[in-house]
Tab-separated table of C-alpha atoms and ligand atoms in Angstrom:
chain	number	residue	atom	x	y	z
A	6	MET	CA	129.580	-56.523	143.857
A	7	ILE	CA	129.346	-56.447	139.991
A	8	SER	CA	127.952	-54.209	138.403
A	9	VAL	CA	125.258	-54.487	135.706
A	10	SER	CA	127.034	-51.391	133.289
A	11	SER	CA	129.982	-53.368	133.736
A	12	ILE	CA	128.668	-56.713	131.992
A	13	SER	CA	128.987	-55.224	128.553
A	14	GLU	CA	132.523	-53.512	129.596
A	15	PHE	CA	133.660	-57.123	130.145
A	16	ILE	CA	132.118	-58.930	126.359
A	17	TYR	CA	134.042	-56.066	125.347
A	18	CYS	CA	137.249	-56.705	126.573
A	19	PRO	CA	137.484	-58.396	129.987
A	20	VAL	CA	141.423	-56.706	129.955
A	21	LYS	CA	139.480	-53.492	130.111
A	22	LEU	CA	137.075	-54.469	133.029
A	23	TYR	CA	140.474	-55.853	134.978
A	24	LEU	CA	142.410	-52.439	134.553
A	25	LYS	CA	139.857	-50.289	135.319
A	26	HIS	CA	138.668	-52.470	138.766
A	27	PHE	CA	142.712	-53.029	139.872
A	28	GLN	CA	144.267	-49.639	138.538
A	29	GLU	CA	144.253	-46.919	140.332
A	30	ASN	CA	144.319	-43.919	137.801
A	31	ASN	CA	140.517	-44.478	136.695
A	32	ILE	CA	140.732	-43.173	133.178
A	33	GLN	CA	138.107	-40.678	132.097
A	34	THR	CA	137.533	-40.141	128.390
A	35	GLN	CA	135.823	-37.683	126.332
A	36	GLU	CA	133.775	-40.587	125.423
A	37	MET	CA	132.880	-40.750	128.678
A	38	ILE	CA	132.005	-37.601	128.857
A	39	ALA	CA	129.972	-37.235	126.727
A	40	GLY	CA	127.879	-40.683	127.450
A	41	LYS	CA	127.115	-38.418	130.974
A	42	ILE	CA	126.051	-35.901	128.880
A	43	VAL	CA	123.678	-37.549	126.188
A	44	GLN	CA	122.571	-39.791	129.479
A	45	GLU	CA	121.230	-35.726	131.336
A	46	MET	CA	120.403	-34.075	128.138
A	47	ARG	CA	118.040	-37.422	127.515
A	48	ARG	CA	116.647	-37.339	130.502
A	49	GLY	CA	116.033	-33.049	130.819
A	50	PHE	CA	114.564	-33.343	127.305
A	51	GLU	CA	111.918	-36.079	128.381
A	52	GLU	CA	111.236	-34.071	131.415
A	53	ILE	CA	110.201	-30.851	129.373
A	54	THR	CA	108.177	-32.997	126.405
A	55	LYS	CA	106.190	-34.411	129.465
A	56	ARG	CA	105.907	-30.749	131.440
A	57	ASN	CA	105.676	-28.688	127.872
A	58	ILE	CA	102.412	-31.766	126.695
A	59	TRP	CA	100.559	-30.102	129.522
A	60	ASN	CA	100.300	-26.902	127.814
A	61	ILE	CA	98.728	-27.786	124.845
A	62	LYS	CA	95.692	-26.706	123.609
A	63	ASP	CA	93.381	-28.063	121.361
A	64	ASN	CA	92.698	-26.779	117.759
A	65	ILE	CA	96.055	-25.857	117.684
A	66	GLU	CA	98.138	-26.503	114.314
A	67	ILE	CA	101.199	-29.280	114.219
A	68	LYS	CA	104.118	-26.615	113.991
A	69	GLU	CA	102.568	-24.361	116.987
A	70	ILE	CA	102.069	-28.203	118.960
A	71	TYR	CA	106.434	-28.808	117.681
A	72	GLU	CA	106.595	-25.318	119.067
A	73	VAL	CA	104.888	-25.711	122.425
A	74	LEU	CA	106.682	-29.131	122.756
A	75	PHE	CA	110.301	-27.647	122.089
A	76	ASP	CA	110.000	-24.479	123.895
A	77	GLU	CA	112.522	-24.442	126.877
A	78	VAL	CA	115.048	-27.068	125.014
A	79	PRO	CA	117.370	-24.898	123.486
A	80	GLN	CA	117.924	-22.806	127.017
A	81	PHE	CA	118.548	-26.361	128.551
A	82	ILE	CA	121.000	-27.912	126.098
A	83	GLU	CA	122.774	-24.657	127.116
A	84	ASN	CA	122.542	-24.837	130.680
A	85	VAL	CA	123.793	-28.624	130.492
A	86	SER	CA	126.368	-27.729	127.846
A	87	ARG	CA	127.693	-24.617	130.496
A	88	LYS	CA	128.119	-26.691	133.568
A	89	TYR	CA	129.801	-29.833	131.783
A	90	SER	CA	132.516	-27.480	130.582
A	91	LYS	CA	132.956	-26.532	133.701
A	92	MET	CA	133.133	-29.554	135.830
A	93	TYR	CA	135.145	-31.480	133.465
A	94	GLU	CA	137.967	-30.587	131.229
A	95	VAL	CA	136.146	-30.856	127.958
A	96	ASP	CA	137.332	-30.418	124.065
A	97	ILE	CA	135.008	-27.238	123.266
A	98	LEU	CA	134.804	-28.296	119.831
A	99	ASN	CA	133.778	-31.416	120.725
A	100	LEU	CA	131.078	-30.560	123.102
A	101	ASN	CA	129.452	-27.617	120.597
A	102	ASP	CA	128.956	-30.427	117.873
A	103	LEU	CA	127.921	-32.936	120.671
A	104	CYS	CA	125.322	-30.170	121.230
A	105	ASN	CA	124.069	-29.212	117.511
A	106	ASP	CA	123.726	-32.923	117.424
A	107	LEU	CA	121.611	-33.350	120.065
A	108	GLU	CA	119.432	-30.439	119.291
A	109	GLU	CA	118.588	-31.518	115.757
A	110	ASP	CA	117.286	-35.127	117.706
A	111	PHE	CA	115.619	-33.177	119.979
A	112	GLU	CA	113.815	-31.651	117.176
A	113	LEU	CA	113.056	-34.078	115.039
A	114	GLU	CA	111.848	-35.950	117.799
A	115	SER	CA	109.386	-32.766	118.935
A	116	ARG	CA	108.240	-32.521	114.972
A	117	PHE	CA	107.660	-36.713	115.051
A	118	MET	CA	105.798	-36.314	118.691
A	119	ALA	CA	103.991	-32.830	117.230
A	120	LEU	CA	102.417	-35.336	114.581
A	121	LYS	CA	101.300	-37.945	116.736
A	122	ILE	CA	99.546	-35.548	119.056
A	123	LYS	CA	97.502	-33.598	116.735
A	124	GLU	CA	96.156	-37.241	115.282
A	125	VAL	CA	95.436	-38.259	119.264
A	126	LEU	CA	93.602	-34.377	119.742
A	127	LYS	CA	91.755	-34.984	116.537
A	128	ASN	CA	90.580	-38.544	116.717
A	129	THR	CA	90.135	-39.383	121.221
A	130	ASN	CA	88.982	-36.927	123.696
A	131	LYS	CA	92.433	-37.244	125.419
A	132	ARG	CA	93.932	-33.771	127.310
A	133	GLY	CA	96.628	-32.942	129.334
A	134	MET	CA	97.579	-35.953	131.355
A	135	GLU	CA	95.980	-38.613	129.468
A	136	ILE	CA	98.199	-37.629	126.301
A	137	THR	CA	100.838	-37.806	128.562
A	138	GLU	CA	100.195	-40.785	129.406
A	139	MET	CA	99.988	-42.444	126.013
A	140	PHE	CA	103.239	-41.504	124.970
A	141	PHE	CA	105.452	-41.694	128.668
A	142	PRO	CA	103.590	-44.657	130.825
A	143	GLN	CA	104.232	-44.820	134.235
A	144	SER	CA	107.577	-45.228	134.698
A	145	LEU	CA	111.012	-46.090	137.394
A	146	LEU	CA	113.359	-43.646	136.654
A	147	HIS	CA	117.213	-44.893	136.722
A	148	PHE	CA	115.927	-47.014	139.636
A	149	PRO	CA	118.494	-48.884	141.681
A	150	LEU	CA	118.341	-52.347	142.196
A	151	LYS	CA	120.687	-54.470	144.040
A	152	ASN	CA	121.094	-58.162	145.222
A	153	GLU	CA	124.181	-59.633	147.920
A	154	GLU	CA	123.084	-63.478	146.657
A	155	LEU	CA	123.330	-62.809	143.004
A	156	ASN	CA	126.496	-60.203	144.043
A	157	LEU	CA	124.613	-57.610	141.451
A	158	SER	CA	123.420	-54.617	141.923
A	159	GLY	CA	122.715	-51.628	138.816
A	160	LYS	CA	120.752	-48.491	137.773
A	161	ILE	CA	118.712	-49.042	135.486
A	162	ASP	CA	117.611	-46.305	132.862
A	163	LYS	CA	113.811	-46.394	132.921
A	164	ILE	CA	111.550	-49.436	134.043
A	165	GLU	CA	107.871	-49.100	132.680
A	166	ILE	CA	104.885	-50.274	134.205
A	167	ILE	CA	101.606	-51.339	131.937
A	168	ASN	CA	99.284	-52.778	133.387
A	169	GLY	CA	100.645	-54.275	136.316
A	170	ILE	CA	103.939	-55.708	134.124
A	171	TYR	CA	107.253	-54.699	134.168
A	172	TYR	CA	109.603	-53.683	131.716
A	173	PRO	CA	113.035	-52.705	131.785
A	174	ILE	CA	114.432	-49.615	129.559
A	175	ASP	CA	117.586	-49.300	128.477
A	176	THR	CA	118.993	-46.523	126.738
A	177	ARG	CA	122.465	-46.743	124.031
A	178	THR	CA	124.217	-43.949	121.897
A	179	ALA	CA	125.479	-46.749	120.062
A	180	ILE	CA	124.418	-47.797	116.627
A	181	PRO	CA	122.882	-51.392	116.931
A	182	PRO	CA	123.055	-54.233	114.764
A	183	GLY	CA	121.202	-55.454	111.840
A	184	ASN	CA	118.599	-57.123	113.663
A	185	GLY	CA	117.871	-57.605	117.214
A	186	VAL	CA	120.181	-55.808	119.587
A	187	TRP	CA	124.122	-56.661	120.739
A	188	LEU	CA	124.634	-59.476	122.743
A	189	ALA	CA	125.887	-57.586	125.579
A	190	ASP	CA	122.830	-55.404	125.845
A	191	ALA	CA	120.636	-57.883	125.696
A	192	LEU	CA	123.141	-59.563	129.030
A	193	GLN	CA	122.745	-56.008	130.577
A	194	ILE	CA	118.101	-56.190	130.087
A	195	ALA	CA	118.595	-60.185	131.216
A	196	ALA	CA	120.738	-58.893	134.573
A	197	TYR	CA	118.145	-56.344	134.902
A	198	ALA	CA	115.535	-58.854	134.759
A	199	VAL	CA	116.481	-60.805	137.076
A	200	LEU	CA	116.929	-58.130	139.148
A	201	ILE	CA	113.319	-56.696	139.291
A	202	ASP	CA	112.235	-61.054	139.843
A	203	TYR	CA	114.482	-60.959	142.965
A	204	GLU	CA	113.778	-57.351	143.992
A	205	LEU	CA	110.651	-56.090	143.335
A	206	ASN	CA	109.552	-59.934	143.091
A	207	LYS	CA	108.038	-58.933	139.265
A	208	GLU	CA	108.483	-61.473	136.361
A	209	VAL	CA	110.314	-60.014	133.158
A	210	LEU	CA	109.384	-61.889	129.935
A	211	VAL	CA	110.891	-59.116	127.897
A	212	GLY	CA	113.103	-56.114	127.976
A	213	PHE	CA	114.002	-53.384	125.469
A	214	VAL	CA	117.301	-51.790	124.348
A	215	GLU	CA	116.439	-48.401	122.928
A	216	TYR	CA	118.918	-47.228	120.409
A	217	LYS	CA	118.165	-43.440	120.519
A	218	LYS	CA	120.979	-42.664	117.413
A	219	ILE	CA	117.684	-44.704	114.836
A	220	GLY	CA	115.012	-44.191	117.314
A	221	GLU	CA	114.520	-47.953	117.759
A	222	ARG	CA	113.208	-49.253	120.596
A	223	ARG	CA	114.609	-53.319	120.238
A	224	PRO	CA	112.556	-56.277	122.544
A	225	VAL	CA	115.306	-58.277	124.580
A	226	ILE	CA	112.387	-62.104	124.781
A	227	ILE	CA	113.977	-63.163	128.449
A	228	ASN	CA	114.390	-66.753	127.706
A	229	SER	CA	116.423	-69.973	128.682
A	230	ILE	CA	119.453	-69.413	126.925
A	231	LEU	CA	119.475	-66.231	127.801
A	232	HIS	CA	119.679	-67.049	131.597
A	233	ASN	CA	122.471	-69.602	131.276
A	234	LYS	CA	124.686	-66.644	129.388
A	235	LEU	CA	123.848	-64.187	131.417
A	236	PHE	CA	125.041	-66.583	134.832
A	237	ASN	CA	127.980	-67.926	132.752
A	238	VAL	CA	129.354	-64.644	131.684
A	239	LEU	CA	129.017	-63.784	135.699
A	240	ASP	CA	130.400	-66.517	137.225
A	241	SER	CA	133.698	-65.893	134.815
A	242	MET	CA	133.582	-61.733	136.498
A	243	ASN	CA	133.032	-63.308	139.983
A	244	ARG	CA	136.641	-65.489	139.519
A	245	MET	CA	138.167	-62.778	137.869
A	246	PHE	CA	137.790	-60.724	140.876
A	247	GLU	CA	138.576	-63.329	143.266
A	248	ARG	CA	141.780	-64.776	141.481
A	249	GLN	CA	142.381	-61.905	140.250
A	250	GLU	CA	143.459	-63.751	136.987
A	251	ILE	CA	142.056	-62.439	133.445
A	252	PRO	CA	140.305	-65.010	131.649
A	253	GLU	CA	140.955	-66.471	128.768
A	254	PHE	CA	139.713	-63.344	125.698
A	255	LYS	CA	140.461	-62.992	122.407
A	256	LEU	CA	142.259	-60.071	121.091
A	257	PHE	CA	140.515	-57.618	118.752
A	258	LYS	CA	142.703	-54.361	117.406
A	259	ASN	CA	140.296	-52.419	116.053
A	260	LYS	CA	139.284	-52.909	120.044
A	261	CYS	CA	142.316	-51.747	121.049
A	262	GLN	CA	142.870	-49.215	119.106
A	263	LYS	CA	139.971	-47.360	120.693
A	264	CYS	CA	140.583	-48.190	124.148
A	265	GLU	CA	141.450	-45.748	126.370
A	266	TYR	CA	143.897	-48.544	128.278
A	267	MET	CA	146.048	-48.321	125.198
A	268	GLU	CA	148.729	-46.564	126.387
A	269	ILE	CA	149.526	-48.705	129.767
A	270	CYS	CA	147.729	-52.207	128.843
A	271	GLU	CA	150.131	-54.679	128.327
A	272	TYR	CA	147.968	-57.155	125.987
A	273	ARG	CA	147.112	-54.734	123.365
A	274	GLY	CA	147.315	-55.628	119.822
B	315	SF4	S1	144.135	-51.946	125.319
B	315	SF4	FE1	143.241	-53.837	124.239
B	315	SF4	S2	143.290	-55.580	125.402
B	315	SF4	FE2	143.980	-53.955	126.506
B	315	SF4	S3	141.976	-53.788	127.513
B	315	SF4	FE3	141.264	-52.371	125.875
B	315	SF4	S4	140.966	-53.619	124.512
B	315	SF4	FE4	141.620	-54.675	126.146
């Protein structure tokens, strides 16, 4: 079964996905481990923020709101960092840099959130739960989706449900393009949209990619053009796996230089 996350790997380079699928040695790079760490820390940060919103009292200043929100975050980062340094062979200097960067990002995000919460407290009667719902709408987190007919499965980062409408949201740590989203990201959102339609019987007209590095959520309109592109890519992927043949592709040397299969790939540029 094709996993939604492998669509972006296929778009990056079909050979890479082919090697990953058919080679015994599944390579785990420092970048992949870093990706897992970022995902876990982001998830935890959101949970801590949601919980801490409940502890915000009336009539307190922005600085105090920030302190309440950010409480526990440094300790949480340290715990996750320690866990991963025991689980994997990680480069400690890189891990420390990653944790420092994340702590800076979380601190900034908490300060910004404190500013917004202060405005809500000042101008509305919303408190506790209502404020949490305002900033974190009802959602399904890391929700598994699977459809035999489509031969497709995946785990979506988040589905936000607002007034009964389902919005798939995928989080990315990469820098986005100048405008819109990368094609691979749009295709993955479209794939989740199709799965939500098939499995949850909810039509999805728009999804979002959250580019955390720049703190921006960008929309993806699910239209027939994107659907067609998605099904063409899925057809090519299915053919590649069934026939065990690599489809035609364009080689980009700069991609090869960053690729973990560089050492064993006979196509490398
Ligand atoms: S080395 Fe280049 S051609 Fe080979 S899998 Fe990686 S990106 Fe693709």
